[in-house]
Tab-separated table of C-alpha atoms in Angstrom:
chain	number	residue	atom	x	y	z
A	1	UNK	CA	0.000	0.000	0.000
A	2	UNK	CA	0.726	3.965	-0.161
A	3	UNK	CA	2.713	5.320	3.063
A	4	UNK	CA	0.454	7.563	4.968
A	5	UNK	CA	2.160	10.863	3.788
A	6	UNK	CA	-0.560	12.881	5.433
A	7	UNK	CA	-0.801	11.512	8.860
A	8	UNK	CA	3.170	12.617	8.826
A	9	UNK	CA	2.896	16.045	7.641
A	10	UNK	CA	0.323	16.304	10.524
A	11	UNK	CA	2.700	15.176	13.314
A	12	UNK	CA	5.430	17.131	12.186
A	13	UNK	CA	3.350	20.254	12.428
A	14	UNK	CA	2.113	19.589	15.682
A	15	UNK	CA	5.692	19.766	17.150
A	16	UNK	CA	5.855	23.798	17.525
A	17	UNK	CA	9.528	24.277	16.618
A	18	UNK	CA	9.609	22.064	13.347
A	19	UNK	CA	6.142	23.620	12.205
A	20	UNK	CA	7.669	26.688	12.237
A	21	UNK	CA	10.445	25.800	10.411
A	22	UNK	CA	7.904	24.466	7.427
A	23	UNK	CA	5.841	27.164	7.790
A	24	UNK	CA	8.756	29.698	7.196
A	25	UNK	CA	9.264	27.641	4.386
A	26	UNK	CA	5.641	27.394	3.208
A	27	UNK	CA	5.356	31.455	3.266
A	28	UNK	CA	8.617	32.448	1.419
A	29	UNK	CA	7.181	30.575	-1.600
A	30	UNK	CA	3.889	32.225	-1.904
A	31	UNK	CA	4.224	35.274	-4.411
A	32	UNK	CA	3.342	38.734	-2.948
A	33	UNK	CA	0.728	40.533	-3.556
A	34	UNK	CA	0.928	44.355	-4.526
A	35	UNK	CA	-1.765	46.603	-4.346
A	36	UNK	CA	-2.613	48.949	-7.215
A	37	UNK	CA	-4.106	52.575	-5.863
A	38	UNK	CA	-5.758	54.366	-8.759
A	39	UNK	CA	-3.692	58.208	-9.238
A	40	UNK	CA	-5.887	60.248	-8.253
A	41	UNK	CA	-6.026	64.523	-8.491
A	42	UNK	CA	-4.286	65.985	-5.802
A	43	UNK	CA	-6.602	67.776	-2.910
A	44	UNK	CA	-4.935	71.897	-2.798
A	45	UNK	CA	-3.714	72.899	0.662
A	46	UNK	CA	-4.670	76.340	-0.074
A	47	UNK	CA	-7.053	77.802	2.880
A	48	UNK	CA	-10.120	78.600	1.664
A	49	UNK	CA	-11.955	82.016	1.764
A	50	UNK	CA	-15.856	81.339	2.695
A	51	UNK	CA	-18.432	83.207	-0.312
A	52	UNK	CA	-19.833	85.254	2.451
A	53	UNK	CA	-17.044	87.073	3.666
A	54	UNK	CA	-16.282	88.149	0.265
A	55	UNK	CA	-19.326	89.478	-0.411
A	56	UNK	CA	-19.436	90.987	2.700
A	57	UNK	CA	-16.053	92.841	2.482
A	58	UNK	CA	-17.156	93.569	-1.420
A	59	UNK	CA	-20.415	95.322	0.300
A	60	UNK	CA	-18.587	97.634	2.769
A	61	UNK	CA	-16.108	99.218	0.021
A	62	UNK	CA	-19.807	99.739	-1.835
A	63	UNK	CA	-20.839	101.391	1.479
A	64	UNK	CA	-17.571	103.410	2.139
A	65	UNK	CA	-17.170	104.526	-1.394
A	66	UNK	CA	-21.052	106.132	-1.079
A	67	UNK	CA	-20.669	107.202	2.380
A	68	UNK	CA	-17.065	109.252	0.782
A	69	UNK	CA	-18.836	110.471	-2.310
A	70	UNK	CA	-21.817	112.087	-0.091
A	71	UNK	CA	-19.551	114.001	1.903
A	72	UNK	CA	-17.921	115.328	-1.120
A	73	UNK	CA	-20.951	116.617	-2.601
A	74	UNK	CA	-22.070	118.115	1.394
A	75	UNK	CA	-18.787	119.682	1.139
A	76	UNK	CA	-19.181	121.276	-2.416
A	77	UNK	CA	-22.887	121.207	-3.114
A	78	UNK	CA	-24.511	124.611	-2.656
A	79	UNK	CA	-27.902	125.280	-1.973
A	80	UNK	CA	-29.946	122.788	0.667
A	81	UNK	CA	-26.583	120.437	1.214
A	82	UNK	CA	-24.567	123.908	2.497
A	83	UNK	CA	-25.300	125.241	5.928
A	84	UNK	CA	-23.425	126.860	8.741
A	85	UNK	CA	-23.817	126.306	12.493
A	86	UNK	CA	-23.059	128.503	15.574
A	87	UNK	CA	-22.662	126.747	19.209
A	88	UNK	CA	-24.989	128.280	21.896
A	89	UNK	CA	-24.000	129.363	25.346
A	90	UNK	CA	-24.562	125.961	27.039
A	91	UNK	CA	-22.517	123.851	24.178
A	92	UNK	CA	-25.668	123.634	22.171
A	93	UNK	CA	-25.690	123.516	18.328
A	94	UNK	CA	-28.008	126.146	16.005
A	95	UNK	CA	-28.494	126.496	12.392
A	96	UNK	CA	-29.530	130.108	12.760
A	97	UNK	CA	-27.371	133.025	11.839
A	98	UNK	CA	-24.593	134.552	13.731
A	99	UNK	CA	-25.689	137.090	16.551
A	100	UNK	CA	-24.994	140.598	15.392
A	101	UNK	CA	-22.854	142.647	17.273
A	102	UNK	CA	-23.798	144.510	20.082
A	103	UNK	CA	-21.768	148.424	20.910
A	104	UNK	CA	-20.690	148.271	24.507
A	105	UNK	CA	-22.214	150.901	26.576
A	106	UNK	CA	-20.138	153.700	28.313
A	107	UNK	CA	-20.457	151.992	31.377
A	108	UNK	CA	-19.661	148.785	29.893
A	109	UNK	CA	-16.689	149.516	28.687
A	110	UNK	CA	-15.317	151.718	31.253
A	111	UNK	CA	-15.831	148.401	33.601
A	112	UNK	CA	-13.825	146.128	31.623
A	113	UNK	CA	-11.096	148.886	31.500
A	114	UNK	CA	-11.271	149.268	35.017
A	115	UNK	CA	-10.989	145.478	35.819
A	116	UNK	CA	-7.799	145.123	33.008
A	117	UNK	CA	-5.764	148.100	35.174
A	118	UNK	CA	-6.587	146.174	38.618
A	119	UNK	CA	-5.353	143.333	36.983
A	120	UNK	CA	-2.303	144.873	35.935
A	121	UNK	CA	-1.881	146.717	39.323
A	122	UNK	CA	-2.231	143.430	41.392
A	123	UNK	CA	-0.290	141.288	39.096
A	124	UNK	CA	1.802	143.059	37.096
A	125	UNK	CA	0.479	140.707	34.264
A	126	UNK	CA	-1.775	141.269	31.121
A	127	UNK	CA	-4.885	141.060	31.483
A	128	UNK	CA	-5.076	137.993	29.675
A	129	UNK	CA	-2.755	136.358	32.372
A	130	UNK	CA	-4.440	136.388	35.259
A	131	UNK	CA	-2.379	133.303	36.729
A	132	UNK	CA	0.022	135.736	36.030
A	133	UNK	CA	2.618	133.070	34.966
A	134	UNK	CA	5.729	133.847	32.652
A	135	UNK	CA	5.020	136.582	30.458
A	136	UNK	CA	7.683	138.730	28.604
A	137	UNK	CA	7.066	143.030	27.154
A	138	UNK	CA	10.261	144.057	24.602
A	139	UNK	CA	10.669	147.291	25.595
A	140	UNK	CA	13.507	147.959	23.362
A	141	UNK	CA	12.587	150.779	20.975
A	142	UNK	CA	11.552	152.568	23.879
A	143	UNK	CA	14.640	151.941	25.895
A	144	UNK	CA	17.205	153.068	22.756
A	145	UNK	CA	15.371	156.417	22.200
A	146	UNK	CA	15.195	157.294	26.404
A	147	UNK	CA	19.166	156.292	26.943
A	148	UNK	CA	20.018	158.269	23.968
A	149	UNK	CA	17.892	161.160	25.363
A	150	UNK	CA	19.750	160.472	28.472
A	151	UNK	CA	23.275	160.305	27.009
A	152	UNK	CA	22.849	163.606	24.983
A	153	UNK	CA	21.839	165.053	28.596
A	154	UNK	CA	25.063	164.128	30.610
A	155	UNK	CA	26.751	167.432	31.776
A	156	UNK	CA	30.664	167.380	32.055
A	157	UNK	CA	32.758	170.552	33.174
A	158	UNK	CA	35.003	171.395	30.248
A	159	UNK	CA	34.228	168.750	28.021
A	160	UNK	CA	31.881	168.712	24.990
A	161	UNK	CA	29.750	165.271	24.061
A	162	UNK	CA	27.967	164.561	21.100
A	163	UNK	CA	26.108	162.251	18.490
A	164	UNK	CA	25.044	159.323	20.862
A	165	UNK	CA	24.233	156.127	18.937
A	166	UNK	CA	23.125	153.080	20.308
A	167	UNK	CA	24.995	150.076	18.425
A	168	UNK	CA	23.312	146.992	19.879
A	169	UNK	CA	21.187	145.805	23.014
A	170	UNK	CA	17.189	145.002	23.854
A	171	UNK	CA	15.204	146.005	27.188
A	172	UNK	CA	12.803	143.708	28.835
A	173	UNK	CA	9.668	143.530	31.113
A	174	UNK	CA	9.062	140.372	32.778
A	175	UNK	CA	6.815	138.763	35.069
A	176	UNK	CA	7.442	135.849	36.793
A	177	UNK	CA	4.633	134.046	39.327
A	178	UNK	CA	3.240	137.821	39.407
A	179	UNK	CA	6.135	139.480	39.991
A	180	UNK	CA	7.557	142.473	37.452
A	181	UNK	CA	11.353	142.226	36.577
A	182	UNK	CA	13.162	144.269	34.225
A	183	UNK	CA	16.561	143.793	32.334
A	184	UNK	CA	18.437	145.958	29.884
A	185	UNK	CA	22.222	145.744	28.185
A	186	UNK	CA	23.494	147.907	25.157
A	187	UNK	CA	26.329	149.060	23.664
A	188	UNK	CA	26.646	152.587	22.707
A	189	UNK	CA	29.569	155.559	21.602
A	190	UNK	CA	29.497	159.253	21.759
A	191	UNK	CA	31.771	161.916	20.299
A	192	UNK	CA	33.639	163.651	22.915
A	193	UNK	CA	35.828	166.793	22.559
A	194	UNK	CA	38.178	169.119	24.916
A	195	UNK	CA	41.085	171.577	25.314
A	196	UNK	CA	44.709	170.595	26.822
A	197	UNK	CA	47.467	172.455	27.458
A	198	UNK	CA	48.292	175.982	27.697
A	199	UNK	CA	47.304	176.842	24.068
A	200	UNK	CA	44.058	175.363	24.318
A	201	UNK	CA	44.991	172.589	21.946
A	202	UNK	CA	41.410	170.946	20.400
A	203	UNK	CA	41.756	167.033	21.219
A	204	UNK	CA	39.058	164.866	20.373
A	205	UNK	CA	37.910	161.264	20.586
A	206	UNK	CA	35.251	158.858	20.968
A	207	UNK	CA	33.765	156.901	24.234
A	208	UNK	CA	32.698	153.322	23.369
A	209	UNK	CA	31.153	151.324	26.214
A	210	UNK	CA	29.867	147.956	26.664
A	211	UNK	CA	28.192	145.964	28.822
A	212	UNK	CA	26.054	148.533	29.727
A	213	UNK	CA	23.466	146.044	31.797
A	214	UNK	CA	20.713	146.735	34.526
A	215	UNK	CA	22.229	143.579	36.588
A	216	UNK	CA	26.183	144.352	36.735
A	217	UNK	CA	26.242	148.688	36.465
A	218	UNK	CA	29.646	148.591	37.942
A	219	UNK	CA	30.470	145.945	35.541
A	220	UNK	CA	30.341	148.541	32.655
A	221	UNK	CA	33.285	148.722	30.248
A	222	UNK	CA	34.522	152.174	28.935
A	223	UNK	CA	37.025	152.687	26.364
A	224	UNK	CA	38.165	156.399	25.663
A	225	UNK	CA	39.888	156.886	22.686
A	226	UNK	CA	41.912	159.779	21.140
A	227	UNK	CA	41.068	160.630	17.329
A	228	UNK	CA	44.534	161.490	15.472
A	229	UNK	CA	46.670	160.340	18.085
A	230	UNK	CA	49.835	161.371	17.656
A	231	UNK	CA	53.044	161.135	19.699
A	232	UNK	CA	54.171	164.814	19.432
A	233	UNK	CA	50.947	165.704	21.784
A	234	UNK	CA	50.785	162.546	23.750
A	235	UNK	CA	50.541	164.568	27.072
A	236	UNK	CA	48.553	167.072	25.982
A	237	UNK	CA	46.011	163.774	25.178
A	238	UNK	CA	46.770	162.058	28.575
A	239	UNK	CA	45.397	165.475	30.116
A	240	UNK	CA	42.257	165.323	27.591
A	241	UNK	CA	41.726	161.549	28.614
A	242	UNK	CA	41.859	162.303	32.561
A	243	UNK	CA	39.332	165.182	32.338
A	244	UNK	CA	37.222	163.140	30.378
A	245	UNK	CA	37.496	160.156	32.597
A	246	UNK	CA	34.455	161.200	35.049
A	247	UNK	CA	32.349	159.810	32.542
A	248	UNK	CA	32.153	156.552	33.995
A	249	UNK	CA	30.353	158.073	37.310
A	250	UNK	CA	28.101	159.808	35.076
A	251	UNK	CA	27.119	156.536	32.463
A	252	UNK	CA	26.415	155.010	36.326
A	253	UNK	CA	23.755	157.350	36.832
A	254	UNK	CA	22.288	157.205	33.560
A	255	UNK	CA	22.168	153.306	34.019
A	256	UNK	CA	20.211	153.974	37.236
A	257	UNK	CA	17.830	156.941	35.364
A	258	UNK	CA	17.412	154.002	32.489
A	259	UNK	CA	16.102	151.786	34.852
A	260	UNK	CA	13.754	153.637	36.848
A	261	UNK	CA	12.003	154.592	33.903
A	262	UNK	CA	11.466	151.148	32.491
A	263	UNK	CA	9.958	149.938	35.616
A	264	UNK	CA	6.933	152.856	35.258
A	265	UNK	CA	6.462	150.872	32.119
């Protein structure tokens, strides 16, 4: 008879380590299997933008572009679309025309004067600053025309001074916190002229000072100068130059005259 191939095959695969051994042989055999996917199109990665928002963004540029176009033709239109508007007492808002003017009364007008001096008085401020904070007056027209007043006024025993002229400098009125301070500086010449020696010899010269300041007087700087100087006469000159050397106590009281006058103003 046939040898019972089967009944072997099963008891060798019922011992675990030789089944395995088959099996591994059993598998390698079998042909694989591949698996055809179909190319399909490719899904974009591109976020997408929903229909409504788009037509909602398109129907707010409609919107702005009318809202824009109406206030243009407010702005330039004429007739119904133009109007003017005043604002009332209390903040409110009228379409009616401005109030006309109204002429102050005597009375009226001598009050508001009245209250603008006792502000000035109390303060020393405009009338406009009643906190009476910084505020600053240039007084310097004023000043140049009352020192050169001043300077053509100076009085000197045997000496002879002329043509004053103001070359530079400003005057000030300030107040500070309510209080009135005043400053000045210039620099000025005049022409000075005198008689030395025993023949009455005619020397002449200019004075040129600086420095000429309301905070430093004694701080003043005066140069006196000989026109022609020559060494022939150079005492005669030294005598002119001595007896015209008092000037300096005399440009001290000017300085003092300047300043009492700007403070009346």
């Amino acid at each position: 008879g046939f040898f019972p191939f089967g009944a072997l095959f099963n008891f060798l695969f019922s011992i675990p380590p030789i089944s395995t051994v088959i099996g591994f042989f059993f598998k390698k055999g079998k042909k694989k299997v591949v698996k055809i996917v179909k190319k399909g199109k490719k899904t974009s990665t591109k976020p997408t933008v929903s229909r409504a928002l788009i037509e909602m963004s398109d129907t707010t540029k409609v919107q702005e572009q009318e809202n824009k176009s109406k206030l243009v033709e407010q702005a330039t239109a004429k007739g119904d679309l133009s109007y003017s508007y005043w604002a009332g007492k209390s903040g409110t808002v009228t379409t009616s025309q401005a109030p006309e003017p109204k002429k102050l009364t005597e009375e009226e007008a001598a009050k508001i004067h009245q209250e603008t001096e006792k502000s000035k008085s109390t303060t020393g401020a405009s009338a406009w600053n009643h906190a009476g904070t910084f505020e600053e007056k240039n007084c310097s027209a004023w000043a140049k025309t009352r020192l050169t007043s001043l300077l053509g006024e100076i009085s000197m025993s045997g000496v002879n001074l002329t043509e004053p002229k103001i070359t530079s400098g400003d005057a000030n009125v300030f107040v500070v916190r309510g209080k009135k301070r005043f400053g000045f500086e210039f620099e000025f010449e005049l022409k000075w002229s005198t008689e030395a020696g025993e023949e009455a010899t005619l020397i002449e010269g200019t004075i040129r000072v600086q420095e000429f300041s309301s905070d430093d007087p004694e701080d003043q700087v005066v140069d006196i100068s000989v026109s022609g100087s020559t060494r022939s006469r150079a005492a005669l000159e030294a005598e002119a130059i001595k007896r015209v050397s008092p000037i300096r106590s005399k440009l001290l009281e000017t300085n003092r005259q300047l300043l009492n006058d700007l403070k009346d103003k």
